[in-house]
Amino acid sequence: MENEWIQGTLEKFIYNNEESHYTVAMLAPESGPRDQVTIVGNLVGVQCGEVLKLEGEWIVHPQFGRQFRVTRFESILPSTVHGLKKYLGSGLVKGIGKKYAGKIVDHFGLETLSIIDGFSSRLREVPGIGRERAAGIRAAWVEQKAVRDIMIFLQSYGITPGQASKIYKTYGEQAAQVVKENPYRLARDIVGIGFKTADQIAKNLGIPNDSAHRVQAGVLFHLQELTTVGHTGYPHDALVEETAQMLDVDQTLVAQQILNLTHQLEITVEPQENLVYLASLHHCEKNLADLILRLVSEPCSLPPILLDKAIEWVTEKSGFSMTPAQCEAVKKALTTKLTVITGGPGVGKTTIIRNVVRILAQKKAKILLCAPTGRAAKRLGESCSWPAKTIHRMLRFDPSTHSFTFNQKNPLDANLVVVDETSMLDISLAYNLFNAIPPTASVVLVGDVDQLPSVGPGNVLRDIIDSKVAPVARLNEIFRQAAHSRIVSNAHRINEGVMPDFSESTDGSSDFHFLQKEDPEDVAKTIIELTTQRIPQKFGFDPVRDIQVLAPMHKGIAGVENLNRELQKAVNPRREGFNGKDCELERFGKIYRVGDKVMQLVNDYDKAVFNGDLGIIQSIDKENSTMGIRFDEVDVEFEFSDLDEVIPAYATTIHKSQGSEYPCVIIPILTQHYVMLQRNLIYTAITRGRRLVVMVGTKKALAIAIANNKTAARFGLLKQRLTGELV
């Protein structure tokens, strides 16, 4: 049976899968019955208001009824007044929102697009549009057309509109030519476009399987992928074997291109251990070790202090006495160049830092406090009554040079630098931090080495501890006030390989609860009820700002993606515009609403927002194609084309929660999460909760996690460099 063709205006998205681009949407046909029809299929990059010419067949879904299944489509510029208003008012063209779309189309009618394209100065005939706005609309229209051309060229390769926009911004009018000549450049140059997408484009363009471009790109891609699981370098032979298998080419080809990449200074091979590195990571690891060794070789230049008298003074000031272990840690911090303080929750790490700061402040020392995340920095500053910043903000990124302002040539002005949540430091951030610390300063690293290691490559805190290059204060005595917290006591039990204490406190005030639910759908339903009703009603926590769901995995009914969809519906449902403002954006099948909690996915130094930062959407401006998001009291403006860097964050992975604390944490745990269940994952999740932790799932899954204390080895040589084992 031959396929049919239908044509109409895309009115509304029902569902969109961001990975496969499978879409369910409503189409208003241009001919035939005027009722909207349901269309399904892989529709990459379409927008509400577009006129689509669709090829496919009519099917009857057993649950959803009659649908048109799309096999191929073409996008046609709208040709009706209604379509033009919807198309221009969708936020697709910056500078035109619903208000101006209506004014422009009412003024120019069906000639609107040709006026914008060829006679944009006439836009000034429309009330409210001046020279600057008309020029902005024209420029945005030109860019949108260029992006559309790229989309048409790449639509069969899985490129999203946001990625197409970035391709255009990166390569300009040469975008299509660049892609044709070497599509593998996309994987290197464009955030969000991986090797697999570039490889599919290359195959469709006829680039041979054993092309040097392809093999080199494959090696770099595999090395980059290995960094996402923590490896700084990787054994040469394993890299050759795995890359050859991935590319389906001979291993000798891979080995040859590794050699060529070393000559091109793209990668570095450490001959003594035969580890292969991305050149940038090798630079970071080698120089970080050199900087640490140089730091500890210098004499301590902190002000001279009578230690016992200082301890006596600070104890009197604070009104709290310290344990012998804490006193010893304070003394180490005041007399050595590099000190590590580690231990679980409730063991008094903060007390040590607060007292060190008090003593040195009395001596007029220059003290800097920092942490990898905004939440951790804020908590550190509040507990020490001293200003604290994120590491990125302390080092001050300069967008004009794409580098940090503070570095070895322009070091920080400090006698003491305290770094909290050091387990989060990956090799690159640690290098940039130590590169800015003057040799005369002392450094205190604070962190819980038993938590998950950094999301990025390296295992910096553990390597520094294991190298014995610095004295380590390992605290394990739980303070009396902390011992009353089930969160604290159960975190320590889990860390020791023991199941938590699930019994309720006699007064019903326990801060740790386990709700037994076997079925994933019951787990998800319970989490929605807890977030929206039970916890806010009993404890007064705000569902958006105070409650954080932390899941082991992305996929599944009780995974991050589905929980985010359901929590958004329950916590922040659709509403009409208020005060004449837009409050919802449907972009590429994803819904954003004012009031949504979102997370930044990549480091954006220009905006000064970083991977893992949480924010709340403050505004949506379809007229100017911008969204305002508040991160840690700072408002940041995003172009609509950059929204692939921002995801909903009512639920996040446990890995993404590192360095943060929340008043309330809800943790789904099921045997379906088996591949991710390990002791330090659950330990990290529980220690994120400050006042309340609720686990929902099965005790069997929890027992599996606690029993699994095997942590995947991370390849890298920082420890060996610090100990002198590596020449």
XYZ file of C-alpha atoms in Angstrom:
727
model
C 0.000 0.000 0.000
C 1.327 3.416 -0.996
C 2.051 6.024 1.646
C -0.236 9.010 1.941
C 0.657 12.693 2.221
C -0.930 15.199 4.589
C -0.070 18.830 5.201
C -0.895 21.106 8.117
C 0.255 23.319 10.946
C 1.958 21.806 13.984
C -0.182 22.963 16.895
C 1.047 21.179 20.016
C 3.571 18.643 21.296
C 2.237 15.738 23.363
C 5.525 13.832 23.837
C 9.100 14.022 22.634
C 12.008 11.654 23.352
C 15.181 13.718 23.379
C 17.428 10.816 22.389
C 15.426 9.087 19.634
C 13.441 12.236 18.654
C 10.285 10.117 18.622
C 7.477 12.661 18.779
C 3.739 12.657 19.372
C 2.084 15.921 18.332
C -1.163 17.480 17.147
C -1.471 18.745 13.566
C -4.181 20.999 12.131
C -4.672 19.782 8.515
C -4.954 22.363 5.730
C -7.585 20.330 3.894
C -10.196 17.762 4.786
C -11.753 17.608 8.259
C -10.752 20.567 10.437
C -10.277 18.436 13.554
C -6.685 18.149 14.693
C -4.975 14.800 14.029
C -2.349 12.971 16.058
C 0.982 12.485 14.288
C 3.769 10.176 15.503
C 7.306 9.582 14.284
C 10.868 10.870 14.368
C 10.409 14.610 13.874
C 13.736 16.335 14.476
C 13.746 20.074 15.013
C 10.138 20.941 14.313
C 8.441 23.832 16.088
C 4.873 24.742 16.904
C 3.499 26.921 14.098
C 5.475 25.233 11.335
C 3.656 23.868 8.301
C 4.694 20.257 7.782
C 4.255 18.116 4.687
C 4.184 14.567 6.025
C 4.508 11.227 4.270
C 3.283 8.135 6.096
C 0.306 5.932 6.856
C -2.772 5.933 9.056
C -2.695 3.464 11.931
C -5.009 2.684 14.836
C -3.279 2.567 18.209
C -5.037 0.155 20.614
C -5.015 2.770 23.397
C -4.806 6.177 21.672
C -6.832 5.531 18.528
C -6.258 6.835 14.997
C -2.801 8.317 14.298
C -0.713 9.289 11.276
C 2.672 7.522 11.442
C 5.289 9.707 9.739
C 8.043 8.143 7.645
C 9.329 11.377 6.054
C 8.569 15.066 6.383
C 9.332 18.450 4.889
C 9.016 21.785 6.652
C 7.184 24.488 4.721
C 6.968 28.093 5.776
C 3.426 28.901 6.946
C 1.070 30.368 4.375
C -1.888 31.416 6.518
C -2.307 34.331 8.901
C -2.940 31.916 11.785
C 0.148 29.851 10.916
C 2.337 32.941 10.576
C 1.274 34.264 13.969
C 1.874 30.899 15.656
C 5.204 30.399 13.864
C 6.633 33.847 14.641
C 5.118 33.893 18.132
C 6.737 30.586 19.124
C 9.989 32.277 20.127
C 11.787 30.885 17.093
C 12.888 34.334 15.885
C 14.483 36.437 18.610
C 12.751 39.789 18.995
C 9.323 38.524 17.983
C 7.022 37.166 20.666
C 3.265 36.633 20.566
C 2.579 40.355 20.912
C 4.763 41.523 18.025
C 3.973 38.471 15.904
C 0.329 39.527 16.007
C 1.147 43.176 15.206
C 3.501 42.329 12.328
C 1.207 39.757 10.699
C -1.825 42.026 11.124
C 0.123 44.774 9.319
C 1.759 42.805 6.489
C -0.518 39.773 6.195
C 0.750 36.947 4.008
C 3.709 39.068 2.857
C 5.174 39.056 6.381
C 8.049 36.629 5.778
C 9.136 38.238 2.513
C 9.099 41.647 4.231
C 11.321 40.360 7.070
C 13.604 38.610 4.572
C 14.049 41.334 1.989
C 12.624 44.597 3.260
C 13.214 44.511 7.011
C 13.371 48.323 7.270
C 9.609 48.289 6.647
C 9.144 46.564 10.015
C 9.396 50.073 11.478
C 5.934 50.700 10.060
C 4.621 48.523 12.897
C 3.920 50.518 16.085
C 6.527 49.799 18.754
C 9.253 48.597 16.362
C 12.159 51.000 16.001
C 15.427 50.844 14.077
C 17.232 48.679 16.663
C 14.440 46.138 17.067
C 13.935 45.903 13.286
C 17.664 45.254 12.781
C 17.613 42.630 15.565
C 14.645 40.850 14.014
C 16.362 40.826 10.621
C 19.607 39.416 12.091
C 17.701 36.755 14.036
C 15.750 35.825 10.899
C 18.960 35.380 8.890
C 20.423 33.171 11.611
C 17.222 31.181 11.918
C 17.199 30.577 8.154
C 20.817 29.446 8.230
C 20.070 27.105 11.115
C 17.043 25.795 9.220
C 19.242 25.099 6.167
C 21.651 23.173 8.380
C 18.719 21.315 9.901
C 17.438 20.321 6.464
C 20.944 19.118 5.551
C 21.391 17.212 8.825
C 17.827 16.271 9.815
C 18.318 12.581 9.047
C 21.387 12.403 11.324
C 19.697 13.133 14.642
C 20.913 16.728 14.983
C 18.679 18.764 17.293
C 17.778 22.394 16.561
C 19.878 23.523 19.514
C 22.885 21.670 18.114
C 22.242 23.088 14.631
C 22.243 26.579 16.128
C 25.591 25.889 17.800
C 27.006 24.517 14.549
C 26.004 27.750 12.819
C 27.435 29.918 15.601
C 30.710 27.969 15.501
C 31.257 27.764 11.741
C 29.014 30.500 10.338
C 28.139 30.291 6.673
C 30.812 27.608 6.199
C 28.903 25.199 8.457
C 27.636 22.852 5.744
C 31.050 22.827 4.035
C 32.863 22.010 7.287
C 30.479 19.158 7.999
C 30.930 17.718 4.498
C 34.723 17.888 4.643
C 35.214 16.490 8.146
C 32.072 15.794 10.166
C 34.233 14.529 13.029
C 35.067 18.136 13.834
C 31.546 18.389 15.251
C 32.365 15.945 18.043
C 35.391 18.018 19.029
C 34.022 21.542 18.581
C 30.320 21.375 19.527
C 29.116 20.672 23.060
C 26.430 17.987 22.961
C 27.415 16.384 19.645
C 29.235 13.128 20.186
C 31.313 10.851 18.020
C 28.409 8.529 17.223
C 26.372 11.311 15.628
C 29.397 12.573 13.695
C 30.164 9.011 12.592
C 26.650 8.521 11.252
C 26.941 11.725 9.242
C 30.330 10.606 7.924
C 28.971 7.232 6.812
C 26.075 8.870 4.977
C 28.563 11.184 3.278
C 30.571 8.175 2.079
C 33.667 8.651 4.255
C 35.412 5.250 4.426
C 35.495 3.169 7.580
C 39.304 3.267 7.840
C 39.651 6.995 7.196
C 42.416 8.613 9.281
C 39.913 11.298 10.316
C 37.567 8.599 11.600
C 40.160 6.569 13.500
C 41.707 9.648 15.116
C 38.273 10.925 16.100
C 37.448 7.486 17.496
C 40.578 7.442 19.665
C 39.879 10.934 21.016
C 36.220 10.084 21.590
C 37.039 6.904 23.502
C 39.600 8.712 25.654
C 37.034 11.428 26.368
C 34.412 8.815 27.259
C 36.881 7.195 29.661
C 37.249 10.502 31.508
C 33.497 10.431 32.264
C 34.066 7.324 34.392
C 37.060 8.894 36.134
C 40.110 7.837 34.138
C 42.805 10.461 33.609
C 44.874 8.150 31.405
C 44.279 4.655 30.008
C 46.505 1.645 29.217
C 47.736 1.813 25.629
C 46.963 -1.781 24.653
C 43.463 -1.682 26.125
C 42.795 1.617 24.333
C 43.911 0.139 21.020
C 41.815 -3.006 21.455
C 38.657 -1.220 22.627
C 38.839 1.524 19.996
C 39.446 -0.978 17.184
C 36.443 -2.986 18.331
C 34.284 0.142 18.550
C 35.282 1.293 15.052
C 35.428 -2.210 13.518
C 38.921 -1.601 12.132
C 42.287 -3.324 12.469
C 44.234 -2.644 15.676
C 47.343 -1.626 13.710
C 45.375 1.302 12.250
C 44.443 2.485 15.728
C 48.014 2.142 17.034
C 49.298 4.154 14.063
C 46.788 6.963 14.602
C 47.636 7.090 18.325
C 51.224 7.698 17.243
C 50.091 10.368 14.773
C 47.993 12.051 17.466
C 51.026 12.224 19.765
C 52.962 13.964 16.967
C 50.042 16.379 16.606
C 50.210 17.004 20.394
C 46.591 15.890 20.795
C 47.492 13.062 23.164
C 50.441 12.141 25.374
C 51.782 8.677 26.172
C 53.450 8.165 29.563
C 56.110 5.609 28.548
C 56.992 4.278 32.006
C 53.426 3.064 32.633
C 52.310 3.025 28.965
C 49.249 5.134 29.781
C 47.662 7.280 27.065
C 46.284 10.702 28.020
C 44.450 13.511 26.349
C 47.236 16.100 26.226
C 45.310 18.603 28.347
C 44.761 16.088 31.153
C 48.386 14.964 31.099
C 49.390 18.611 31.478
C 47.019 19.013 34.438
C 48.112 15.855 36.239
C 51.857 16.403 35.781
C 51.755 20.061 36.747
C 49.396 19.490 39.677
C 51.905 17.068 41.154
C 54.744 19.553 40.585
C 52.756 22.354 42.233
C 51.889 20.254 45.296
C 55.469 19.062 45.710
C 56.763 22.614 45.362
C 54.226 23.838 47.925
C 55.133 21.257 50.583
C 58.853 21.837 50.045
C 58.562 25.467 51.187
C 58.717 26.400 54.896
C 55.441 27.296 56.599
C 55.066 31.077 56.690
C 51.895 31.394 58.749
C 52.193 33.768 61.713
C 53.971 32.162 64.719
C 51.415 30.904 67.207
C 51.622 29.491 70.747
C 49.513 26.480 69.898
C 48.295 25.413 73.338
C 47.374 28.976 74.278
C 45.608 29.442 70.942
C 43.575 26.283 71.488
C 42.678 27.444 75.005
C 41.671 30.887 73.684
C 39.503 29.599 70.832
C 37.817 27.064 73.128
C 36.891 29.835 75.528
C 35.604 32.008 72.658
C 33.456 29.269 71.112
C 32.259 27.738 74.363
C 32.923 24.233 72.992
C 35.889 22.033 73.849
C 37.565 19.980 71.141
C 38.597 16.340 71.254
C 42.329 15.521 71.259
C 42.054 14.527 67.574
C 40.492 17.882 66.705
C 43.137 19.782 68.670
C 45.843 17.884 66.814
C 44.191 18.705 63.487
C 44.076 22.427 64.350
C 47.784 22.340 65.229
C 48.638 20.618 61.939
C 46.683 23.226 59.960
C 48.516 26.066 61.747
C 52.019 24.662 61.295
C 52.194 22.787 57.979
C 52.005 23.764 54.326
C 49.373 21.215 53.316
C 46.936 19.480 55.664
C 44.127 17.047 54.883
C 41.116 16.745 57.212
C 38.789 13.869 56.393
C 35.928 12.021 58.048
C 32.214 11.368 57.804
C 29.287 13.522 58.942
C 29.102 14.703 62.536
C 32.788 14.176 63.369
C 33.673 17.856 63.732
C 35.474 18.799 60.510
C 33.682 22.154 60.444
C 34.650 22.898 64.047
C 38.317 22.481 63.151
C 38.082 24.857 60.191
C 36.078 27.419 62.144
C 38.691 27.444 64.932
C 41.631 27.621 62.526
C 39.989 30.617 60.833
C 39.313 32.317 64.192
C 42.897 31.892 65.364
C 44.479 33.129 62.115
C 41.983 35.990 61.780
C 43.121 37.169 65.204
C 46.659 37.220 63.754
C 45.435 39.310 60.770
C 46.265 36.520 58.323
C 44.784 36.626 54.804
C 42.343 33.717 54.619
C 40.438 32.404 51.592
C 37.662 29.819 51.883
C 36.342 27.976 48.831
C 34.452 24.897 47.679
C 33.613 23.337 44.291
C 29.885 24.232 44.393
C 27.873 27.274 45.352
C 25.889 25.432 48.022
C 29.039 24.027 49.625
C 30.718 27.455 49.587
C 27.660 29.090 51.159
C 27.536 26.447 53.896
C 31.271 26.823 54.576
C 31.009 30.610 54.816
C 28.050 30.477 57.177
C 29.655 27.901 59.484
C 32.928 29.853 59.704
C 31.420 33.372 59.692
C 33.902 34.188 56.941
C 33.420 34.925 53.212
C 33.587 31.824 51.010
C 33.358 31.427 47.242
C 33.202 28.684 44.683
C 36.641 27.790 43.328
C 35.654 29.071 39.885
C 34.575 32.456 41.218
C 37.595 32.741 43.470
C 39.915 32.160 40.489
C 37.847 34.585 38.320
C 37.400 33.311 34.803
C 38.124 35.901 32.110
C 35.906 35.259 29.037
C 38.144 37.421 26.832
C 41.141 35.125 27.363
C 39.218 31.936 28.211
C 41.431 31.432 31.242
C 41.438 32.118 34.965
C 42.616 35.552 36.098
C 44.480 34.070 39.064
C 47.285 31.704 38.118
C 50.980 31.090 38.724
C 51.918 34.485 37.282
C 49.126 36.264 39.167
C 48.627 34.247 42.377
C 45.934 34.665 44.984
C 46.678 37.028 47.852
C 46.432 34.582 50.740
C 48.297 33.149 53.716
C 45.830 30.274 54.063
C 43.492 28.663 51.530
C 40.814 26.278 52.853
C 39.095 23.985 50.333
C 35.940 22.163 51.446
C 34.314 19.144 49.746
C 37.678 18.199 48.259
C 36.421 14.762 47.207
C 34.701 16.628 44.340
C 37.947 18.008 42.911
C 38.770 16.517 39.527
C 42.249 16.745 38.057
C 41.600 19.883 35.969
C 39.974 21.964 38.702
C 42.609 20.865 41.226
C 45.372 21.939 38.837
C 43.842 25.371 38.250
C 43.366 25.822 42.001
C 46.933 24.918 43.002
C 48.268 26.884 40.032
C 46.857 30.032 41.667
C 48.058 29.344 45.226
C 51.300 31.200 46.060
C 54.196 29.029 47.319
C 54.187 31.037 50.561
C 50.603 30.058 51.450
C 49.358 27.079 53.424
C 46.477 24.897 52.260
C 43.885 22.879 54.172
C 41.909 20.294 52.213
C 38.660 19.167 53.850
C 36.539 16.319 52.573
C 35.045 12.886 53.085
C 37.260 10.428 51.248
C 34.618 7.686 51.606
C 32.128 9.561 49.425
C 31.909 9.086 45.682
C 34.995 10.401 43.902
C 34.726 13.382 41.559
C 32.417 13.262 38.548
C 35.352 14.345 36.403
C 38.622 12.450 35.892
C 41.019 11.722 38.727
C 40.830 10.783 42.384
C 42.645 13.788 43.789
C 41.791 13.625 47.493
C 42.497 9.897 47.820
C 45.739 10.171 45.828
C 46.997 12.982 48.058
C 46.111 10.979 51.181
C 47.634 7.725 49.876
C 50.822 9.480 48.742
C 51.481 10.638 52.343
C 52.755 13.926 50.924
C 50.773 15.766 53.616
C 49.695 15.046 57.201
C 46.158 13.645 57.403
C 43.709 14.147 60.261
C 41.199 11.300 59.938
C 38.273 11.871 62.293
C 35.895 9.077 63.288
C 34.424 10.054 66.652
C 30.801 11.192 66.275
C 29.958 14.177 68.443
C 27.247 13.757 71.042
C 24.862 16.247 69.426
C 25.359 14.641 65.996
C 24.885 11.141 67.425
C 21.192 11.924 68.044
C 20.706 12.183 64.277
C 19.736 8.927 62.583
C 21.059 10.409 59.323
C 24.543 10.661 60.871
C 24.504 7.344 62.726
C 23.069 5.439 59.751
C 25.565 7.014 57.356
C 28.389 5.693 59.543
C 26.729 2.277 59.792
C 26.471 2.078 56.005
C 30.088 3.165 55.619
C 31.071 0.296 57.935
C 29.052 -2.199 55.895
C 26.140 -2.458 58.354
C 22.432 -2.031 57.541
C 20.849 1.183 58.908
C 18.722 1.297 62.023
C 15.136 1.516 60.753
C 13.430 1.720 64.146
C 11.401 4.836 64.854
C 12.475 7.096 67.712
C 10.346 6.986 70.844
C 9.142 10.555 70.353
C 8.497 10.059 66.622
C 11.047 12.687 65.662
C 13.403 10.491 63.633
C 15.109 12.188 60.697
C 15.631 8.897 58.786
C 12.803 6.803 57.328
C 12.525 3.783 55.018
C 9.274 3.117 53.131
C 9.089 -0.446 51.808
C 7.753 -0.501 48.223
C 8.386 -3.380 45.813
C 6.926 -2.076 42.566
C 8.705 0.763 40.660
C 5.354 2.421 39.899
C 4.527 2.414 43.621
C 7.957 3.913 44.349
C 7.404 6.718 41.842
C 3.857 7.373 43.080
C 5.046 7.461 46.708
C 7.842 9.909 45.854
C 5.315 12.253 44.205
C 3.070 12.086 47.291
C 5.994 12.646 49.656
C 7.257 15.650 47.679
C 3.946 17.383 47.126
C 1.893 16.479 50.203
C 3.203 14.399 53.081
C 6.594 16.024 53.725
C 5.506 19.669 53.129
C 2.463 19.165 55.356
C 4.355 17.515 58.229
C 7.708 19.321 58.089
C 6.927 22.534 56.206
C 9.553 21.935 53.515
C 9.126 23.689 50.155
C 8.812 21.056 47.372
C 11.088 23.007 44.996
C 13.718 24.623 47.212
C 13.959 22.204 50.145
C 13.212 18.706 48.822
C 15.625 16.928 46.475
C 15.047 13.495 44.945
C 18.326 11.617 44.385
C 18.140 8.528 42.181
C 20.896 6.033 41.319
C 19.980 5.929 37.607
C 18.545 8.007 34.765
C 16.305 5.369 33.218
C 13.286 3.481 34.465
C 10.029 4.407 36.153
C 11.915 5.356 39.331
C 14.771 6.950 37.388
C 15.673 10.614 37.108
C 14.041 11.288 33.735
C 10.584 9.895 34.531
C 10.558 11.304 38.072
C 11.345 14.765 36.701
C 8.433 14.602 34.262
C 5.998 13.473 36.950
C 7.289 15.871 39.612
C 7.021 18.836 37.237
C 3.379 17.960 36.557
C 2.658 17.664 40.280
C 4.779 20.489 41.708
C 4.572 23.090 38.937
C 1.591 22.325 36.681
C 0.707 24.277 33.577
C -0.902 27.677 34.157
C -1.957 30.644 32.103
C 0.301 33.668 31.716
C 0.393 36.052 34.653
C 0.849 39.809 34.529
C 0.994 39.547 30.766
C 4.178 37.442 30.922
C 5.028 34.079 29.409
C 5.271 31.345 32.028
C 5.796 28.262 29.849
C 8.035 27.360 26.930
C 7.667 24.304 24.752
C 11.018 23.915 23.085
C 11.992 20.915 20.988
C 9.436 18.818 22.842
C 10.733 19.785 26.291
C 8.620 21.911 28.624
C 10.110 24.674 30.785
C 7.989 26.646 33.236
C 8.623 29.665 35.415
C 9.282 28.244 38.880
C 10.875 25.015 37.644
C 14.036 23.774 39.336
C 16.759 23.137 36.747
C 20.393 22.055 36.655
C 23.278 23.290 34.501
C 24.946 20.381 32.654
C 28.240 21.884 31.457
C 30.742 24.432 32.694
C 29.879 27.771 31.075
C 32.613 30.170 32.110
C 31.104 33.071 30.182
C 27.892 32.835 32.206
C 29.783 31.779 35.377
C 27.518 28.758 35.866
C 28.946 25.300 36.192
C 28.130 21.629 35.865
C 25.785 20.641 38.680
C 24.623 24.156 39.635
C 20.923 24.268 40.570
C 18.695 27.176 39.620
C 15.057 28.290 39.482
C 13.523 29.613 36.249
C 12.511 33.231 36.863
C 11.288 34.374 33.446
C 10.604 33.258 29.883
C 10.791 35.946 27.206
C 9.611 34.542 23.873
C 9.922 37.919 22.228
C 13.695 38.015 22.816
C 14.151 34.235 22.952
C 15.694 34.325 26.408
C 15.132 32.600 29.717
C 16.185 33.993 33.094
C 17.434 31.468 35.670
C 18.546 32.312 39.208
C 21.572 30.387 40.471
C 22.593 31.080 44.088
C 20.982 34.542 44.105
C 22.600 35.425 40.743
C 20.338 35.865 37.690
C 21.698 34.395 34.453
C 20.207 34.874 30.986
C 20.074 31.938 28.563
C 19.364 32.029 24.845
C 16.721 29.490 23.861
C 19.369 27.798 21.699
C 21.441 27.083 24.851
C 18.677 25.268 26.695
C 20.139 21.866 25.827
C 22.637 22.709 28.603
C 19.843 22.942 31.198
C 17.707 20.048 32.430
C 14.872 19.707 34.969
C 16.232 18.974 38.448
C 13.360 18.009 40.726
C 15.226 14.693 40.622
C 18.960 14.331 39.938
C 21.469 11.518 40.011
C 23.343 10.936 43.245
C 26.593 11.700 41.416
C 25.305 15.180 40.566
C 24.471 15.877 44.212
C 28.086 15.832 45.395
C 29.064 18.878 47.403
C 25.462 19.871 48.027
C 23.258 19.548 51.081
C 19.476 19.765 51.105
C 17.027 20.087 54.004
C 15.284 16.934 52.767
C 16.440 14.102 50.511
C 14.268 11.332 49.024
C 16.122 8.298 47.618
C 14.480 5.595 45.473
C 16.323 2.274 45.757
C 15.308 -0.825 43.825
C 17.004 -3.960 42.563
C 16.427 -2.584 39.034
C 19.228 -0.119 39.911
C 21.542 -3.115 40.400
C 24.387 -1.962 38.153
C 24.735 1.272 40.140
C 24.232 -0.074 43.647
C 27.389 0.356 45.686
C 28.147 1.406 49.234
C 29.728 4.805 48.570
C 26.818 5.768 46.282
C 24.224 5.227 49.035
C 26.535 6.727 51.664
C 26.916 9.861 49.532
C 23.146 10.127 48.984
C 22.291 9.857 52.673
C 24.907 12.400 53.717
C 23.311 14.973 51.370
C 20.286 15.207 53.697
C 20.592 17.791 56.446
C 17.313 17.424 58.340
C 15.391 14.544 56.757
C 16.196 11.470 54.656
C 13.495 9.190 53.254
C 14.390 6.041 51.316
C 11.687 4.416 49.188
C 12.109 0.915 47.782
C 13.338 -2.452 49.017
C 15.707 -3.349 51.822
C 17.053 -6.078 49.562
C 18.331 -3.443 47.123
C 19.815 -1.473 50.005
C 21.549 -4.615 51.313
C 23.010 -5.249 47.837
C 24.420 -1.715 47.766
C 25.906 -1.883 51.269
C 27.533 -5.237 50.545
C 29.171 -3.905 47.385
C 32.245 -2.007 48.552
C 34.144 -2.471 45.305
C 34.912 0.849 43.668
C 36.027 0.889 40.078
C 39.736 1.586 39.664
C 40.609 4.901 38.042
C 43.678 4.969 35.831
C 45.981 7.890 36.493
C 49.419 8.587 37.936
C 48.988 11.472 40.363
C 49.862 9.345 43.392
C 52.985 7.949 41.680
C 54.083 11.448 40.702
C 53.654 12.657 44.280
C 55.577 9.735 45.772
C 58.395 9.951 43.231
C 57.670 6.480 41.812
C 57.269 8.024 38.362
C 60.501 9.476 37.043
